[in-house]
Coordinates of C-alpha atoms in Angstrom, one line a residue:
X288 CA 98.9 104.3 94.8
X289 CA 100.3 105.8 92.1
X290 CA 104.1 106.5 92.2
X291 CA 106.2 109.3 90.5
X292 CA 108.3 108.3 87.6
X293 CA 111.7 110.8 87.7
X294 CA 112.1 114.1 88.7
X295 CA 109.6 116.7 87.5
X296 CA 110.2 120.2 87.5
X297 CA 108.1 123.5 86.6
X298 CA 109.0 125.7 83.4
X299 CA 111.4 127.4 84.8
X300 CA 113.3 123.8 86.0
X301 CA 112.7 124.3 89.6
X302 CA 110.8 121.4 91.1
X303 CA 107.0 121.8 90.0
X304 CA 106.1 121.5 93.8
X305 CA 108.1 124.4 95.1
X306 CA 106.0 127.3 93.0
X307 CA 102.6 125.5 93.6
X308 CA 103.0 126.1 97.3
X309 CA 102.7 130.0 96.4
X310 CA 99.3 129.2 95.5
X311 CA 98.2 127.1 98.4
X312 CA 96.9 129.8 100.8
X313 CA 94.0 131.2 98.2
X314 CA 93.4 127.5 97.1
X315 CA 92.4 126.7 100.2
X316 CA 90.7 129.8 100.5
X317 CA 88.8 129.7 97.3
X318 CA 87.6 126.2 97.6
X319 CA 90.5 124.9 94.9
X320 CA 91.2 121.5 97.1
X321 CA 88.2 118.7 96.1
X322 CA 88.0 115.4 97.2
X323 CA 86.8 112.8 95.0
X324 CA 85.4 109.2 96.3
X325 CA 86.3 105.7 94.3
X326 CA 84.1 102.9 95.1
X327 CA 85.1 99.6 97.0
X328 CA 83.2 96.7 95.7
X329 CA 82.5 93.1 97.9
X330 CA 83.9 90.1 96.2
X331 CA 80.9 88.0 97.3
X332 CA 78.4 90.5 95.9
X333 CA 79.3 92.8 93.7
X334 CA 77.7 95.1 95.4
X335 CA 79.6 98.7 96.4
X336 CA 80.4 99.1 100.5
X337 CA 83.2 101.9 100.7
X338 CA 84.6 104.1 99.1
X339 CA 88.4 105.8 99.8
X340 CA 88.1 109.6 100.0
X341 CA 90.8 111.1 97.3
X342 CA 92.5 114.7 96.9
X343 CA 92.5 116.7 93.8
X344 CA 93.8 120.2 93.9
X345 CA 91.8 121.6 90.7
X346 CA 93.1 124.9 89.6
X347 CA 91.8 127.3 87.0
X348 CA 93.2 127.0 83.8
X349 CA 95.8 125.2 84.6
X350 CA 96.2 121.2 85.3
X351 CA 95.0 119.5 87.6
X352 CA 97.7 118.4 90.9
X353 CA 97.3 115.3 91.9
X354 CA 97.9 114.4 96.3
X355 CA 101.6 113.7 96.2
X356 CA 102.4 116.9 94.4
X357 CA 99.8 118.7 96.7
X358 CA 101.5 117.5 99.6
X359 CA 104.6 118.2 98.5
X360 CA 103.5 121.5 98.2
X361 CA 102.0 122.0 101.5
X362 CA 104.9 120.8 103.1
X363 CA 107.2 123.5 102.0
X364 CA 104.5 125.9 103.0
X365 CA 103.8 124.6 106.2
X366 CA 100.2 124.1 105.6
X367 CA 100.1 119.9 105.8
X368 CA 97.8 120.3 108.7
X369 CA 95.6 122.9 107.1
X370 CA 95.5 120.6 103.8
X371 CA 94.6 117.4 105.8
X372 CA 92.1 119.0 107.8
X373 CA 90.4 120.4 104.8
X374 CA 90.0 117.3 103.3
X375 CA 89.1 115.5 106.0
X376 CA 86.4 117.9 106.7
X377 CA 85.0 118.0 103.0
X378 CA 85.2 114.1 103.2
X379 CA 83.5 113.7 106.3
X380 CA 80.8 116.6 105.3
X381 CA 80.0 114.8 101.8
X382 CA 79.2 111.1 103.2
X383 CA 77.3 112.9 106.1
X384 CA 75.1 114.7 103.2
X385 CA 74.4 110.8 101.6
X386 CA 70.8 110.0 101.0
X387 CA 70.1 107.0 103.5
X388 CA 70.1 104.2 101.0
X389 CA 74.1 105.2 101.0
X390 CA 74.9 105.7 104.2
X391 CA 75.9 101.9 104.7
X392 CA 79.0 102.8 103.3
X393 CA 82.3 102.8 105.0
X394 CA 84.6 105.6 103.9
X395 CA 88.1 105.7 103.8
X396 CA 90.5 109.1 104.3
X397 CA 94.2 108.7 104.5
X398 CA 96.2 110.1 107.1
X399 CA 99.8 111.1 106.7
X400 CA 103.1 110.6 109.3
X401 CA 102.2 114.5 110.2
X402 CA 98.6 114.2 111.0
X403 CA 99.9 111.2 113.5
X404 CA 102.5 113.3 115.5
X405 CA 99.8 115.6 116.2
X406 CA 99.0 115.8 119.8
X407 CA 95.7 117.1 119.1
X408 CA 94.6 114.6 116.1
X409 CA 92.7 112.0 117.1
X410 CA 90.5 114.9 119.0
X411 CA 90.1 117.5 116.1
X412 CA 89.1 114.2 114.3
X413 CA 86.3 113.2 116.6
X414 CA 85.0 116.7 116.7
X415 CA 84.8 116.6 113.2
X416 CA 83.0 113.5 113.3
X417 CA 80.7 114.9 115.7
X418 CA 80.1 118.0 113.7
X419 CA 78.7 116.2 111.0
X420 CA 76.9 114.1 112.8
X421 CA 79.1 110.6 111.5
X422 CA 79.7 107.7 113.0
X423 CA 83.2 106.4 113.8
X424 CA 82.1 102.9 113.2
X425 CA 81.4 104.4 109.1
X426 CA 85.1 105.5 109.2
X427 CA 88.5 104.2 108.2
X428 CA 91.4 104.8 108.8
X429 CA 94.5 104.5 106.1
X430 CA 98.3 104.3 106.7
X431 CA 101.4 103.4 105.0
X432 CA 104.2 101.7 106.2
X433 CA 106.0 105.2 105.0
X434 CA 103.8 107.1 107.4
X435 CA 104.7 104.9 110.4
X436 CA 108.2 104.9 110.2
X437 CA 108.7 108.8 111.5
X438 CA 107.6 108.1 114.9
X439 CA 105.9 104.7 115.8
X440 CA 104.9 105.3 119.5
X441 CA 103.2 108.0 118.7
X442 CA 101.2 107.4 115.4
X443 CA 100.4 104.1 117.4
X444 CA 99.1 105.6 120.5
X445 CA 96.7 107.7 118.4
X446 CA 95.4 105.0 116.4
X447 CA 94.5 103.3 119.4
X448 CA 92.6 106.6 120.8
X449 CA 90.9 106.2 116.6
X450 CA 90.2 102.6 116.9
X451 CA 88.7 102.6 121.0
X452 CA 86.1 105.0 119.5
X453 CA 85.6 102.8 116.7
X454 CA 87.5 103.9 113.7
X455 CA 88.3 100.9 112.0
X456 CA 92.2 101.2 111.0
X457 CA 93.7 100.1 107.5
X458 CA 97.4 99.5 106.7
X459 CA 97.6 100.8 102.9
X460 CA 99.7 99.7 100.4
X461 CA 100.3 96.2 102.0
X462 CA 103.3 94.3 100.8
X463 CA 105.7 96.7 99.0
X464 CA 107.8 97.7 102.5
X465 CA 110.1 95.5 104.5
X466 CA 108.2 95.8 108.0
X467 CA 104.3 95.3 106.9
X468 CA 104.2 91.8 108.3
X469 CA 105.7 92.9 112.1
X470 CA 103.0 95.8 111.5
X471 CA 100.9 92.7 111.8
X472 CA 101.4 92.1 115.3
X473 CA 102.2 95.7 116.4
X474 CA 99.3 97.7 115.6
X475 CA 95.7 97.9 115.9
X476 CA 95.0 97.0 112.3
X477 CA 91.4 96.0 111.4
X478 CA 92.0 95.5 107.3
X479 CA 95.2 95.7 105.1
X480 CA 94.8 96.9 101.3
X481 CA 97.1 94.9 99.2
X482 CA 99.0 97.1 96.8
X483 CA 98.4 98.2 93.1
X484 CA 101.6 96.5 92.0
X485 CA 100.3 93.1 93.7
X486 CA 97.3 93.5 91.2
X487 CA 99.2 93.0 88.5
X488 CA 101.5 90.5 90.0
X489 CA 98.4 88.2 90.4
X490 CA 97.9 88.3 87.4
X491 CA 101.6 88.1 85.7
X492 CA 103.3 85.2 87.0
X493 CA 102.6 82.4 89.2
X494 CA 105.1 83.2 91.7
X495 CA 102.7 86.7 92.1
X496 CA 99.6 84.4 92.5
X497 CA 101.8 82.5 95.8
X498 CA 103.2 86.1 97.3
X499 CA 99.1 87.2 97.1
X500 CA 97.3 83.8 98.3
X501 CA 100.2 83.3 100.8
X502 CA 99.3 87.3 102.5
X503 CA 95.9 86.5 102.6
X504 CA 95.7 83.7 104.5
X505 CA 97.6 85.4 107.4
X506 CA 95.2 88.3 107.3
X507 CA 92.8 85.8 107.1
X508 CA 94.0 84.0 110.2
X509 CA 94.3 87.0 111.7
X510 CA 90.6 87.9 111.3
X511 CA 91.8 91.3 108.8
X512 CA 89.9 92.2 105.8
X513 CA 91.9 92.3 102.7
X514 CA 91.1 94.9 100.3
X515 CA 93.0 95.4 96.7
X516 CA 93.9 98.2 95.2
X517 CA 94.3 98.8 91.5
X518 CA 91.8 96.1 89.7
X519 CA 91.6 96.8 86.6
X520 CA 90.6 93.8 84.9
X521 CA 87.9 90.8 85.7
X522 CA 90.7 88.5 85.5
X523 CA 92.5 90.0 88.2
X524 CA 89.1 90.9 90.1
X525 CA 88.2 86.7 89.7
X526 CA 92.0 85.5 90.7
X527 CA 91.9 87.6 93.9
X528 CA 88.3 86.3 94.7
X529 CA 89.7 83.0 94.2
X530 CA 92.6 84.1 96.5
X531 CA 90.2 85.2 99.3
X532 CA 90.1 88.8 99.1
X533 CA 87.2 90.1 100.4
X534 CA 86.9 93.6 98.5
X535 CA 88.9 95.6 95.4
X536 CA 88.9 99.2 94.4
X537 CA 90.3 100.4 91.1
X538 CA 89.0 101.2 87.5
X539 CA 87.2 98.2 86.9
X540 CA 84.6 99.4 88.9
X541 CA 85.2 103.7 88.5
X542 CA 87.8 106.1 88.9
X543 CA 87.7 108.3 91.8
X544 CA 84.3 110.0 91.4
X545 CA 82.6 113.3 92.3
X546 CA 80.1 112.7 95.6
X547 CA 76.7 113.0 92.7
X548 CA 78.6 110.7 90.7
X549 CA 78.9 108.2 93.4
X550 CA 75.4 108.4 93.8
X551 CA 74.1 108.1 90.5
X552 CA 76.5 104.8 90.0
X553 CA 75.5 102.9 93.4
X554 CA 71.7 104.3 91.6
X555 CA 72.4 102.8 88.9
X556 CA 73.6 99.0 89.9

């Protein structure tokens, strides 16, 4: 995941995100909110078997906002809910839509520290499953640490309600906060997705190589898939094969893709 370098700011030198939010009402209206999918490929195969649902807000004529500034925007409008329930929704209604030869495929959508305090989420999510006809054993789950933090008790309680229906649950961006390991022991987690910047530390410096072998064998002793983030080269793809990492997402493979673009690639291989 990406992070924001300094502190970016619109024309005028207000903060970029606080004049987008204007905008957000018709962009929800008008269909301005797309979600793209980037493929997750098995180690052992090579073959794709996920892919992690991703939010691009794509207005006209002007360039294109990318999910932190979007949310950022939707929180100072009060429409986080709205936003993550539209792209839930046009995630959940795409894969549905999948010709059967993809419908093995697990996908991904992230859920943020808002949806989680939401009495309600777990069973507008479920609906929404139902609705489109998908099963909860084809859907993930994905937190941060960051997420977690705002109120543990309760973003626990409704992962469990996700998980006893058969959501599988992820822990994103593994390794870059101070509590991931106690995370470990205190949630339902099913897979952990080692961080982008662990990618490149693999890669970088033997000390890297340790910190990355020495995670995966606990999620490895704790019967967790490992999936990395941010592969961009078949020597980091090989090392954290060699490591044990079951699965890796980034632009070795694709960048995030449109849903007939996913198709045509898994076509294709």
């Amino acid at each position: 995941m990406q992070r924001p370098v300094g502190r970016q700011t619109n024309e005028q030198g207000a903060p970029r995100g606080r004049r987008l939010s204007d905008h957000l009402p018709p962009a929800l209206r008008d269909g301005e909110i797309i979600v793209l999918f980037q493929p997750q490929v098995a180690m052992a195969s090579g073959q794709i078997v996920g892919t992690e649902a991703l939010v691009r807000w794509r207005r006209p004529g002007k360039e294109e906002v990318g999910a932190e500034r979007l949310f950022a925007a939707a929180k100072r409008a009060e429409l986080i809910a709205a936003v993550s329930d539209e792209i839930h929704d046009v995630a959940l209604a795409r894969a549905a839509a999948w010709p059967v030869a993809l419908r093995h495929l697990q996908l991904s959508i992230n859920v943020t520290a808002r949806d989680l305090a939401r009495p309600d989420f777990a069973t507008v999510l479920m609906a929404r499953m139902a609705q489109h006809d998908f099963a909860a054993s084809r859907l993930t789950i994905e937190i941060t640490e960051h997420d977690l933090i705002a109120d543990f008790a309760t973003a626990s309680a409704v992962l469990e309600v996700l998980r006893d229906h058969g959501c599988r649950i992820a822990l994103d961006d593994f390794g870059t906060g101070y509590s991931s390991l106690s995370y470990l022991k205190e949630l339902p987690v099913d897979v952990i997705k080692l961080d982008a910047r662990l990618s490149q530390d693999i890669e970088g410096s033997e000390r890297g190589q340790v910190i990355v072998k020495g995670i995966i064998v606990i999620a490895r002793a704790l019967g967790l898939t490992v999936v990395v983030e941010g592969v961009e080269t078949t020597r980091q793809r090989d090392l954290l094969a060699e490591a044990g990492a079951d699965i890796y997402q980034g632009y070795l493979c694709a960048p995030p893709l449109t849903s007939e673009a996913l198709e045509a690639l898994i076509a294709e291989r």
